[in-house]
Amino acid sequence: MAFKRANPSRSAVHTEFLRTGRIERNFSWSPNEKRYLSYQEVAERTGRRLERAGNVTHERINGFHRSIQFPKLIFHRTLAGTPHLGYCHITVANSRFAEFDNVQWAFYMANFLAEIGDGEQFFAGISQKPGRMYFAVAIAPAEDEGRLTIDRTVRGNGVIFRTDDPKLAMKNVLMLGARNETLRKTIQAL
């Protein structure tokens, strides 16, 4: 999509910036260039971006240490009615917790902030503010073939962690994948 920029004099822009602290960006679209995207087009663009970000995240996690390797299981979903919002499944693995011997969990990232829902609704309280969220949930096979559900017996709600900090998310995933205490201490020191 091309745009035309109004070209005020350079000194006028500088003076306006000094006065208000803002830079005005006036774009004028010509009527024949302007078009609206369908929900399907927006969902496809959102999905491509989510999967690209999921691939980069997976590479960074697996690039940390050769003993911590997670399978690549990337797919995305966009939210119904808001195709610009979605989440991406990145990996799935098993870990041991103090009270549970073998917990299967999945790691996700979303291009919005929300709480993990308690019932059938996966997300609750989706924020209108822009942001990105990383989370891992305990999973269990569902009654439907090929579907997974949140295992709510783990920590009461099934959420292992939820954060908007990518470094903390990576640290948490690496801790879940670390098999020995020496590696866990190294990850905690990050």
GROMACS .gro file of C-alpha atoms in nm:
model
  190
    1MET     CA    1   0.000   0.000   0.000
    2ALA     CA    2   0.150   0.329  -0.109
    3PHE     CA    3   0.097   0.660   0.065
    4LYS     CA    4   0.174   1.021  -0.001
    5ARG     CA    5   0.331   1.230   0.267
    6ALA     CA    6   0.249   1.594   0.313
    7ASN     CA    7   0.582   1.775   0.300
    8PRO     CA    8   0.587   2.075   0.532
    9SER     CA    9   0.911   2.271   0.554
   10ARG     CA   10   1.183   2.117   0.765
   11SER     CA   11   1.202   2.409   1.007
   12ALA     CA   12   0.825   2.401   1.066
   13VAL     CA   13   0.839   2.032   1.161
   14HIS     CA   14   1.132   2.096   1.396
   15THR     CA   15   0.957   2.393   1.558
   16GLU     CA   16   0.635   2.192   1.602
   17PHE     CA   17   0.836   1.910   1.762
   18LEU     CA   18   1.003   2.150   2.006
   19ARG     CA   19   0.669   2.306   2.095
   20THR     CA   20   0.460   1.991   2.141
   21GLY     CA   21   0.708   1.703   2.159
   22ARG     CA   22   0.521   1.522   1.879
   23ILE     CA   23   0.605   1.459   1.519
   24GLU     CA   24   0.299   1.486   1.297
   25ARG     CA   25   0.277   1.215   1.037
   26ASN     CA   26   0.009   1.308   0.790
   27PHE     CA   27  -0.053   1.040   0.534
   28SER     CA   28  -0.309   1.089   0.265
   29TRP     CA   29  -0.441   0.778   0.098
   30SER     CA   30  -0.569   0.801  -0.252
   31PRO     CA   31  -0.921   0.653  -0.281
   32ASN     CA   32  -0.818   0.389  -0.535
   33GLU     CA   33  -0.540   0.255  -0.306
   34LYS     CA   34  -0.749   0.228   0.007
   35ARG     CA   35  -0.912  -0.108   0.073
   36TYR     CA   36  -1.036  -0.301   0.371
   37LEU     CA   37  -0.914  -0.647   0.462
   38SER     CA   38  -1.157  -0.929   0.523
   39TYR     CA   39  -1.156  -1.121   0.850
   40GLN     CA   40  -0.998  -1.414   0.665
   41GLU     CA   41  -0.714  -1.199   0.528
   42VAL     CA   42  -0.644  -1.052   0.871
   43ALA     CA   43  -0.649  -1.400   1.029
   44GLU     CA   44  -0.405  -1.531   0.766
   45ARG     CA   45  -0.163  -1.242   0.824
   46THR     CA   46  -0.190  -1.284   1.200
   47GLY     CA   47  -0.127  -1.658   1.168
   48ARG     CA   48   0.185  -1.609   0.956
   49ARG     CA   49   0.326  -1.361   1.210
   50LEU     CA   50   0.247  -1.589   1.503
   51GLU     CA   51   0.408  -1.892   1.341
   52ARG     CA   52   0.716  -1.690   1.244
   53ALA     CA   53   0.750  -1.572   1.606
   54GLY     CA   54   0.690  -1.930   1.727
   55ASN     CA   55   0.971  -2.062   1.505
   56VAL     CA   56   1.213  -1.798   1.635
   57THR     CA   57   1.115  -1.874   1.996
   58HIS     CA   58   1.162  -2.249   1.943
   59GLU     CA   59   1.506  -2.196   1.786
   60ARG     CA   60   1.615  -1.979   2.081
   61ILE     CA   61   1.496  -2.232   2.337
   62ASN     CA   62   1.664  -2.527   2.163
   63GLY     CA   63   1.980  -2.323   2.103
   64PHE     CA   64   2.049  -2.277   2.472
   65HIS     CA   65   2.207  -2.615   2.557
   66ARG     CA   66   2.235  -2.942   2.368
   67SER     CA   67   2.088  -3.142   2.658
   68ILE     CA   68   1.767  -2.935   2.655
   69GLN     CA   69   1.584  -3.003   2.331
   70PHE     CA   70   1.210  -2.969   2.278
   71PRO     CA   71   1.007  -3.105   1.988
   72LYS     CA   72   0.887  -2.849   1.736
   73LEU     CA   73   0.506  -2.853   1.732
   74ILE     CA   74   0.400  -2.516   1.596
   75PHE     CA   75   0.044  -2.423   1.506
   76HIS     CA   76  -0.168  -2.115   1.562
   77ARG     CA   77  -0.529  -2.017   1.631
   78THR     CA   78  -0.691  -1.676   1.594
   79LEU     CA   79  -0.976  -1.567   1.816
   80ALA     CA   80  -1.327  -1.570   1.672
   81GLY     CA   81  -1.451  -1.219   1.605
   82THR     CA   82  -1.106  -1.065   1.653
   83PRO     CA   83  -0.881  -1.212   1.382
   84HIS     CA   84  -0.591  -0.981   1.471
   85LEU     CA   85  -0.557  -1.162   1.805
   86GLY     CA   86  -0.424  -1.514   1.831
   87TYR     CA   87  -0.194  -1.759   2.000
   88CYS     CA   88   0.072  -2.001   1.884
   89HIS     CA   89   0.150  -2.345   2.028
   90ILE     CA   90   0.528  -2.391   2.028
   91THR     CA   91   0.620  -2.716   2.201
   92VAL     CA   92   0.502  -2.990   2.432
   93ALA     CA   93   0.704  -3.192   2.684
   94ASN     CA   94   0.695  -3.386   3.012
   95SER     CA   95   0.837  -3.271   3.345
   96ARG     CA   96   0.845  -3.381   3.706
   97PHE     CA   97   0.701  -3.162   3.980
   98ALA     CA   98   0.721  -3.213   4.356
   99GLU     CA   99   0.372  -3.357   4.393
  100PHE     CA  100   0.339  -3.501   4.039
  101ASP     CA  101   0.565  -3.761   3.887
  102ASN     CA  102   0.498  -3.696   3.519
  103VAL     CA  103   0.322  -3.381   3.396
  104GLN     CA  104   0.271  -3.323   3.027
  105TRP     CA  105   0.268  -2.951   2.944
  106ALA     CA  106   0.243  -2.725   2.641
  107PHE     CA  107   0.412  -2.388   2.584
  108TYR     CA  108   0.228  -2.108   2.403
  109MET     CA  109   0.271  -1.744   2.311
  110ALA     CA  110  -0.011  -1.498   2.239
  111ASN     CA  111  -0.017  -1.150   2.086
  112PHE     CA  112  -0.244  -1.018   2.363
  113LEU     CA  113  -0.265  -1.016   2.742
  114ALA     CA  114  -0.530  -1.221   2.924
  115GLU     CA  115  -0.593  -1.461   3.207
  116ILE     CA  116  -0.623  -1.834   3.146
  117GLY     CA  117  -0.992  -1.920   3.180
  118ASP     CA  118  -1.130  -2.158   3.442
  119GLY     CA  119  -1.400  -2.333   3.243
  120GLU     CA  120  -1.454  -2.412   2.878
  121GLN     CA  121  -1.328  -2.068   2.778
  122PHE     CA  122  -0.951  -2.083   2.722
  123PHE     CA  123  -0.893  -1.710   2.779
  124ALA     CA  124  -1.068  -1.476   3.019
  125GLY     CA  125  -1.041  -1.099   3.051
  126ILE     CA  126  -0.861  -1.022   2.725
  127SER     CA  127  -0.688  -0.686   2.765
  128GLN     CA  128  -0.739  -0.408   2.512
  129LYS     CA  129  -0.382  -0.289   2.570
  130PRO     CA  130  -0.121  -0.418   2.324
  131GLY     CA  131   0.113  -0.680   2.457
  132ARG     CA  132   0.249  -1.029   2.426
  133MET     CA  133   0.199  -1.315   2.667
  134TYR     CA  134   0.390  -1.641   2.717
  135PHE     CA  135   0.241  -1.929   2.912
  136ALA     CA  136   0.263  -2.300   2.980
  137VAL     CA  137  -0.028  -2.516   3.086
  138ALA     CA  138  -0.051  -2.875   3.201
  139ILE     CA  139  -0.237  -3.080   2.943
  140ALA     CA  140  -0.425  -3.408   2.932
  141PRO     CA  141  -0.589  -3.595   2.643
  142ALA     CA  142  -0.953  -3.501   2.588
  143GLU     CA  143  -1.243  -3.731   2.515
  144ASP     CA  144  -1.237  -3.613   2.152
  145GLU     CA  145  -0.966  -3.786   1.951
  146GLY     CA  146  -0.664  -3.564   1.892
  147ARG     CA  147  -0.776  -3.286   2.129
  148LEU     CA  148  -0.609  -3.175   2.449
  149THR     CA  149  -0.754  -3.009   2.757
  150ILE     CA  150  -0.597  -2.823   3.045
  151ASP     CA  151  -0.522  -3.059   3.332
  152ARG     CA  152  -0.666  -2.856   3.620
  153THR     CA  153  -0.537  -3.097   3.885
  154VAL     CA  154  -0.194  -2.935   3.848
  155ARG     CA  155  -0.174  -2.621   4.063
  156GLY     CA  156  -0.552  -2.590   4.080
  157ASN     CA  157  -0.593  -2.420   3.741
  158GLY     CA  158  -0.343  -2.604   3.520
  159VAL     CA  159  -0.128  -2.296   3.460
  160ILE     CA  160   0.241  -2.370   3.512
  161PHE     CA  161   0.348  -2.012   3.437
  162ARG     CA  162   0.216  -1.700   3.264
  163THR     CA  163   0.427  -1.391   3.193
  164ASP     CA  164   0.469  -1.102   2.952
  165ASP     CA  165   0.849  -1.107   2.987
  166PRO     CA  166   1.015  -1.313   2.709
  167LYS     CA  167   1.335  -1.366   2.911
  168LEU     CA  168   1.144  -1.500   3.210
  169ALA     CA  169   0.938  -1.723   2.979
  170MET     CA  170   1.253  -1.870   2.824
  171LYS     CA  171   1.403  -1.925   3.168
  172ASN     CA  172   1.086  -2.103   3.287
  173VAL     CA  173   1.073  -2.330   2.981
  174LEU     CA  174   1.442  -2.415   3.018
  175MET     CA  175   1.387  -2.496   3.387
  176LEU     CA  176   1.105  -2.730   3.288
  177GLY     CA  177   1.336  -2.903   3.040
  178ALA     CA  178   1.648  -2.924   3.258
  179ARG     CA  179   1.716  -3.281   3.362
  180ASN     CA  180   1.991  -3.228   3.623
  181GLU     CA  181   2.054  -2.994   3.914
  182THR     CA  182   2.375  -2.845   3.769
  183LEU     CA  183   2.190  -2.724   3.461
  184ARG     CA  184   1.906  -2.588   3.674
  185LYS     CA  185   2.153  -2.382   3.877
  186THR     CA  186   2.304  -2.243   3.557
  187ILE     CA  187   1.961  -2.144   3.428
  188GLN     CA  188   1.862  -1.985   3.760
  189ALA     CA  189   2.178  -1.771   3.747
  190LEU     CA  190   2.067  -1.614   3.417
   0.00000   0.00000   0.00000
